[in-house]
Amino acid sequence: ALFQRFSIVVVTAVIGLIAILWSIAIASLVFGRLSVLVAAVPLVVMVISTSDVVHLATAYRLALGRGLGRTDAILKVMSEVGGACLLTSVTTFVGFISLMAIPAPSTRHLALAAAVGVASALLLAVTLAPIAFSLLPPLPIQQSSRLVRMSNGFMETVVSWCRRISLDYSWAVVALCGLLFVASLVSLPRMHVDIDYARRFRGQHPLRTSMEFFNSKLSGSTSVEVFL
């Protein structure tokens, strides 16, 4: 709806699906069996790949609107927007790969798969998207769609409002951020993480009833031996 081309959806889906396959495959080769947390990787990778393609396609359409040819527009987009996509993907990659230091197998599975997926999405976006732009018909320059006008108007309003607030009340904004930071530090020791997973299931769930049985019948025991 934004670009008035279904081909952009297809390109985004192809890039995202290939990146997902690469991420799951490499994590499987490294760890063998994967934990359930890896199920969140496809959504993360698809969001990253979609944002990269949307940025590239938007800049490509704007370059065409300024009168550039297809080849010149693609080169300009890759030189200007490609670096921004690289920086955002690098920060996301570092954030995920740093989780590999946590000595928990499930977290390490998620970290590696997500990091590989983010890197793969970037690599595919900056290679396949320009190829698709050069082969497919040019994107429409006129933004006559009502959805496009509404989305652009909303974003311009939000950005201008934030810019006006931050410039006119700069010290107040800095002070507010400082107060929020201090409040977060004060509230941090009060954070409670519930590790009783059994209570997250319904009352008659087999897992919960089994846990309650062992807790009531074997309270105080440190080990359970099962003989077959």
mmCIF file of C-alpha atoms in Angstrom:
data_model
loop_
_atom_site.group_PDB
_atom_site.id
_atom_site.type_symbol
_atom_site.label_atom_id
_atom_site.label_comp_id
_atom_site.label_asym_id
_atom_site.label_seq_id
_atom_site.Cartn_x
_atom_site.Cartn_y
_atom_site.Cartn_z
ATOM 1 C CA ALA A 1 0.000 0.000 0.000
ATOM 2 C CA LEU A 2 2.841 2.421 0.759
ATOM 3 C CA PHE A 3 4.821 1.785 -2.427
ATOM 4 C CA GLN A 4 1.869 0.740 -4.625
ATOM 5 C CA ARG A 5 3.863 -2.298 -5.698
ATOM 6 C CA PHE A 6 3.305 -5.871 -4.527
ATOM 7 C CA SER A 7 6.793 -6.694 -5.773
ATOM 8 C CA ILE A 8 8.282 -4.903 -2.744
ATOM 9 C CA VAL A 9 6.402 -7.316 -0.493
ATOM 10 C CA VAL A 10 7.787 -10.275 -2.449
ATOM 11 C CA VAL A 11 11.346 -8.945 -2.276
ATOM 12 C CA THR A 12 11.014 -8.353 1.458
ATOM 13 C CA ALA A 13 9.605 -11.843 2.029
ATOM 14 C CA VAL A 14 12.366 -13.519 0.001
ATOM 15 C CA ILE A 15 15.109 -11.643 1.866
ATOM 16 C CA GLY A 16 13.540 -12.370 5.249
ATOM 17 C CA LEU A 17 12.922 -16.058 4.589
ATOM 18 C CA ILE A 18 16.444 -16.689 3.299
ATOM 19 C CA ALA A 19 17.919 -14.897 6.317
ATOM 20 C CA ILE A 20 15.720 -16.976 8.640
ATOM 21 C CA LEU A 21 16.822 -20.215 6.994
ATOM 22 C CA TRP A 22 20.482 -19.245 7.271
ATOM 23 C CA SER A 23 20.164 -18.267 10.930
ATOM 24 C CA ILE A 24 18.386 -21.472 11.984
ATOM 25 C CA ALA A 25 20.692 -23.642 9.893
ATOM 26 C CA ILE A 26 23.910 -22.170 11.290
ATOM 27 C CA ALA A 27 22.597 -22.350 14.865
ATOM 28 C CA SER A 28 21.648 -25.993 14.281
ATOM 29 C CA LEU A 29 25.095 -26.799 12.926
ATOM 30 C CA VAL A 30 26.781 -25.162 15.918
ATOM 31 C CA PHE A 31 24.578 -26.399 18.761
ATOM 32 C CA GLY A 32 22.771 -29.409 17.329
ATOM 33 C CA ARG A 33 19.437 -29.330 19.128
ATOM 34 C CA LEU A 34 17.925 -25.901 19.599
ATOM 35 C CA SER A 35 15.853 -24.565 22.501
ATOM 36 C CA VAL A 36 12.359 -23.137 22.291
ATOM 37 C CA LEU A 37 13.676 -19.571 22.488
ATOM 38 C CA VAL A 38 14.877 -19.879 18.898
ATOM 39 C CA ALA A 39 11.220 -19.719 17.876
ATOM 40 C CA ALA A 40 11.436 -15.933 18.378
ATOM 41 C CA VAL A 41 14.228 -15.572 15.807
ATOM 42 C CA PRO A 42 12.044 -15.580 12.653
ATOM 43 C CA LEU A 43 10.013 -12.621 13.913
ATOM 44 C CA VAL A 44 13.140 -10.643 14.841
ATOM 45 C CA VAL A 45 14.826 -11.342 11.507
ATOM 46 C CA MET A 46 11.697 -10.494 9.520
ATOM 47 C CA VAL A 47 11.350 -7.145 11.316
ATOM 48 C CA ILE A 48 15.010 -6.266 10.643
ATOM 49 C CA SER A 49 14.877 -7.295 6.983
ATOM 50 C CA THR A 50 11.614 -5.428 6.430
ATOM 51 C CA SER A 51 13.009 -2.225 7.894
ATOM 52 C CA ASP A 52 16.110 -2.443 5.686
ATOM 53 C CA VAL A 53 14.092 -2.949 2.515
ATOM 54 C CA VAL A 54 11.639 -0.180 3.427
ATOM 55 C CA HIS A 55 14.505 2.280 3.995
ATOM 56 C CA LEU A 56 16.143 1.371 0.691
ATOM 57 C CA ALA A 57 12.891 1.458 -1.269
ATOM 58 C CA THR A 58 11.862 4.807 0.208
ATOM 59 C CA ALA A 59 15.200 6.408 -0.609
ATOM 60 C CA TYR A 60 15.081 4.876 -4.095
ATOM 61 C CA ARG A 61 11.670 6.381 -4.784
ATOM 62 C CA LEU A 62 12.764 9.791 -3.507
ATOM 63 C CA ALA A 63 15.835 9.664 -5.746
ATOM 64 C CA LEU A 64 13.651 8.853 -8.740
ATOM 65 C CA GLY A 65 11.415 11.766 -7.796
ATOM 66 C CA ARG A 66 14.398 14.122 -7.966
ATOM 67 C CA GLY A 67 14.913 13.194 -11.619
ATOM 68 C CA LEU A 68 17.749 10.675 -11.303
ATOM 69 C CA GLY A 69 17.933 7.693 -13.598
ATOM 70 C CA ARG A 70 17.468 4.182 -12.322
ATOM 71 C CA THR A 71 21.171 3.330 -12.114
ATOM 72 C CA ASP A 72 22.145 6.685 -10.593
ATOM 73 C CA ALA A 73 19.286 6.433 -8.093
ATOM 74 C CA ILE A 74 20.382 2.958 -6.979
ATOM 75 C CA LEU A 75 24.010 4.074 -6.574
ATOM 76 C CA LYS A 76 22.955 7.125 -4.580
ATOM 77 C CA VAL A 77 20.713 5.045 -2.334
ATOM 78 C CA MET A 78 23.434 2.521 -1.582
ATOM 79 C CA SER A 79 25.987 5.235 -0.826
ATOM 80 C CA GLU A 80 23.685 7.212 1.467
ATOM 81 C CA VAL A 81 21.220 4.757 3.021
ATOM 82 C CA GLY A 82 23.373 1.640 2.861
ATOM 83 C CA GLY A 83 25.683 3.012 5.529
ATOM 84 C CA ALA A 84 22.775 3.793 7.838
ATOM 85 C CA CYS A 85 21.411 0.264 7.444
ATOM 86 C CA LEU A 86 24.891 -1.089 8.169
ATOM 87 C CA LEU A 87 25.236 0.878 11.408
ATOM 88 C CA THR A 88 21.811 -0.108 12.720
ATOM 89 C CA SER A 89 22.421 -3.766 11.892
ATOM 90 C CA VAL A 90 25.880 -3.715 13.503
ATOM 91 C CA THR A 91 24.502 -2.362 16.775
ATOM 92 C CA THR A 92 21.750 -4.987 16.757
ATOM 93 C CA PHE A 93 24.279 -7.714 15.913
ATOM 94 C CA VAL A 94 26.554 -6.684 18.785
ATOM 95 C CA GLY A 95 23.595 -6.608 21.167
ATOM 96 C CA PHE A 96 22.584 -10.173 20.310
ATOM 97 C CA ILE A 97 26.061 -11.673 20.045
ATOM 98 C CA SER A 98 26.966 -10.301 23.485
ATOM 99 C CA LEU A 99 24.318 -12.617 24.946
ATOM 100 C CA MET A 100 26.631 -15.506 24.057
ATOM 101 C CA ALA A 101 28.530 -14.688 27.261
ATOM 102 C CA ILE A 102 25.538 -15.826 29.355
ATOM 103 C CA PRO A 103 26.116 -19.437 30.505
ATOM 104 C CA ALA A 104 22.613 -20.560 29.602
ATOM 105 C CA PRO A 105 22.217 -22.830 26.557
ATOM 106 C CA SER A 106 18.791 -21.492 25.582
ATOM 107 C CA THR A 107 20.009 -17.879 25.652
ATOM 108 C CA ARG A 108 23.104 -18.746 23.648
ATOM 109 C CA HIS A 109 20.976 -20.490 21.026
ATOM 110 C CA LEU A 110 18.815 -17.396 20.679
ATOM 111 C CA ALA A 111 21.815 -15.067 20.630
ATOM 112 C CA LEU A 112 23.669 -16.845 17.835
ATOM 113 C CA ALA A 113 20.603 -17.430 15.677
ATOM 114 C CA ALA A 114 19.419 -13.826 16.010
ATOM 115 C CA ALA A 115 22.889 -12.391 15.366
ATOM 116 C CA VAL A 116 23.355 -14.502 12.247
ATOM 117 C CA GLY A 117 19.856 -13.596 11.093
ATOM 118 C CA VAL A 118 20.477 -9.863 11.478
ATOM 119 C CA ALA A 119 23.774 -10.063 9.591
ATOM 120 C CA SER A 120 22.203 -12.195 6.875
ATOM 121 C CA ALA A 121 19.260 -9.827 6.486
ATOM 122 C CA LEU A 122 21.641 -6.894 5.995
ATOM 123 C CA LEU A 123 23.787 -8.769 3.485
ATOM 124 C CA LEU A 124 20.764 -9.879 1.481
ATOM 125 C CA ALA A 125 19.059 -6.486 1.634
ATOM 126 C CA VAL A 126 22.032 -4.557 0.254
ATOM 127 C CA THR A 127 22.555 -7.115 -2.530
ATOM 128 C CA LEU A 128 19.148 -8.426 -3.581
ATOM 129 C CA ALA A 129 17.195 -5.186 -3.145
ATOM 130 C CA PRO A 130 19.325 -3.178 -5.644
ATOM 131 C CA ILE A 131 19.157 -6.092 -8.078
ATOM 132 C CA ALA A 132 15.378 -6.138 -7.758
ATOM 133 C CA PHE A 133 15.194 -2.360 -8.217
ATOM 134 C CA SER A 134 17.196 -2.631 -11.444
ATOM 135 C CA LEU A 135 15.018 -5.405 -12.888
ATOM 136 C CA LEU A 136 11.519 -4.393 -11.731
ATOM 137 C CA PRO A 137 9.573 -1.417 -13.093
ATOM 138 C CA PRO A 138 10.423 1.877 -11.336
ATOM 139 C CA LEU A 139 8.450 2.717 -8.242
ATOM 140 C CA PRO A 140 5.706 5.320 -8.693
ATOM 141 C CA ILE A 141 6.932 8.779 -7.829
ATOM 142 C CA GLN A 142 3.594 10.360 -7.063
ATOM 143 C CA GLN A 143 2.547 9.729 -3.458
ATOM 144 C CA SER A 144 -1.154 10.074 -4.136
ATOM 145 C CA SER A 145 -2.173 7.250 -1.845
ATOM 146 C CA ARG A 146 -4.232 8.347 1.128
ATOM 147 C CA LEU A 147 -2.356 5.931 3.366
ATOM 148 C CA VAL A 148 0.971 7.450 2.309
ATOM 149 C CA ARG A 149 -0.232 10.977 2.966
ATOM 150 C CA MET A 150 -1.636 10.046 6.363
ATOM 151 C CA SER A 151 1.492 8.172 7.462
ATOM 152 C CA ASN A 152 3.846 10.907 6.262
ATOM 153 C CA GLY A 153 1.744 13.618 7.855
ATOM 154 C CA PHE A 154 1.622 11.765 11.158
ATOM 155 C CA MET A 155 5.380 11.196 11.209
ATOM 156 C CA GLU A 156 6.113 14.817 10.302
ATOM 157 C CA THR A 157 3.835 15.997 13.099
ATOM 158 C CA VAL A 158 5.476 13.762 15.678
ATOM 159 C CA VAL A 159 9.012 14.649 14.595
ATOM 160 C CA SER A 160 8.314 18.395 14.520
ATOM 161 C CA TRP A 161 6.645 18.213 17.942
ATOM 162 C CA CYS A 162 9.611 16.362 19.438
ATOM 163 C CA ARG A 163 12.079 18.780 17.832
ATOM 164 C CA ARG A 164 10.200 21.814 19.151
ATOM 165 C CA ILE A 165 9.979 20.401 22.661
ATOM 166 C CA SER A 166 13.648 19.401 22.764
ATOM 167 C CA LEU A 167 14.861 22.784 21.471
ATOM 168 C CA ASP A 168 12.532 25.089 23.401
ATOM 169 C CA TYR A 169 12.787 23.198 26.696
ATOM 170 C CA SER A 170 16.206 21.580 26.376
ATOM 171 C CA TRP A 171 17.187 21.844 30.050
ATOM 172 C CA ALA A 172 13.810 20.545 31.166
ATOM 173 C CA VAL A 173 14.154 17.560 28.856
ATOM 174 C CA VAL A 174 17.655 16.802 30.154
ATOM 175 C CA ALA A 175 16.464 17.126 33.762
ATOM 176 C CA LEU A 176 13.488 14.849 33.098
ATOM 177 C CA CYS A 177 15.726 12.211 31.543
ATOM 178 C CA GLY A 178 18.051 12.453 34.539
ATOM 179 C CA LEU A 179 15.182 11.998 36.974
ATOM 180 C CA LEU A 180 13.908 8.991 35.064
ATOM 181 C CA PHE A 181 17.386 7.474 35.103
ATOM 182 C CA VAL A 182 17.731 7.960 38.856
ATOM 183 C CA ALA A 183 14.243 6.558 39.429
ATOM 184 C CA SER A 184 15.159 3.509 37.379
ATOM 185 C CA LEU A 185 18.279 2.916 39.466
ATOM 186 C CA VAL A 186 16.283 3.252 42.688
ATOM 187 C CA SER A 187 13.606 0.847 41.435
ATOM 188 C CA LEU A 188 16.080 -1.717 40.113
ATOM 189 C CA PRO A 189 16.639 -3.561 43.436
ATOM 190 C CA ARG A 190 12.873 -3.962 43.783
ATOM 191 C CA MET A 191 12.579 -5.887 40.550
ATOM 192 C CA HIS A 192 11.220 -9.392 41.052
ATOM 193 C CA VAL A 193 11.568 -12.222 38.579
ATOM 194 C CA ASP A 194 9.081 -15.040 39.058
ATOM 195 C CA ILE A 195 10.807 -18.368 38.385
ATOM 196 C CA ASP A 196 7.825 -20.563 39.319
ATOM 197 C CA TYR A 197 6.962 -21.636 35.783
ATOM 198 C CA ALA A 198 4.413 -24.191 36.923
ATOM 199 C CA ARG A 199 2.033 -21.497 38.180
ATOM 200 C CA ARG A 200 1.883 -19.969 34.719
ATOM 201 C CA PHE A 201 -0.163 -22.950 33.553
ATOM 202 C CA ARG A 202 -3.830 -23.545 34.303
ATOM 203 C CA GLY A 203 -4.803 -25.258 37.534
ATOM 204 C CA GLN A 204 -5.438 -28.729 36.046
ATOM 205 C CA HIS A 205 -2.472 -28.741 33.699
ATOM 206 C CA PRO A 206 -0.405 -31.973 34.034
ATOM 207 C CA LEU A 207 2.800 -30.038 34.659
ATOM 208 C CA ARG A 208 1.282 -27.990 37.453
ATOM 209 C CA THR A 209 -0.441 -30.934 39.138
ATOM 210 C CA SER A 210 2.768 -32.959 38.966
ATOM 211 C CA MET A 211 4.797 -30.168 40.531
ATOM 212 C CA GLU A 212 2.240 -29.671 43.286
ATOM 213 C CA PHE A 213 2.239 -33.426 43.983
ATOM 214 C CA PHE A 214 6.010 -33.588 44.363
ATOM 215 C CA ASN A 215 6.099 -30.425 46.454
ATOM 216 C CA SER A 216 3.426 -31.705 48.844
ATOM 217 C CA LYS A 217 4.554 -35.343 49.107
ATOM 218 C CA LEU A 218 8.305 -34.867 48.968
ATOM 219 C CA SER A 219 8.814 -31.538 50.708
ATOM 220 C CA GLY A 220 12.226 -31.374 52.335
ATOM 221 C CA SER A 221 13.725 -33.997 50.045
ATOM 222 C CA THR A 222 16.819 -33.056 48.127
ATOM 223 C CA SER A 223 16.766 -35.874 45.594
ATOM 224 C CA VAL A 224 14.336 -38.285 43.980
ATOM 225 C CA GLU A 225 15.368 -41.739 42.775
ATOM 226 C CA VAL A 226 13.177 -43.488 40.226
ATOM 227 C CA PHE A 227 13.648 -47.263 39.758
ATOM 228 C CA LEU A 228 12.263 -49.016 36.658
#
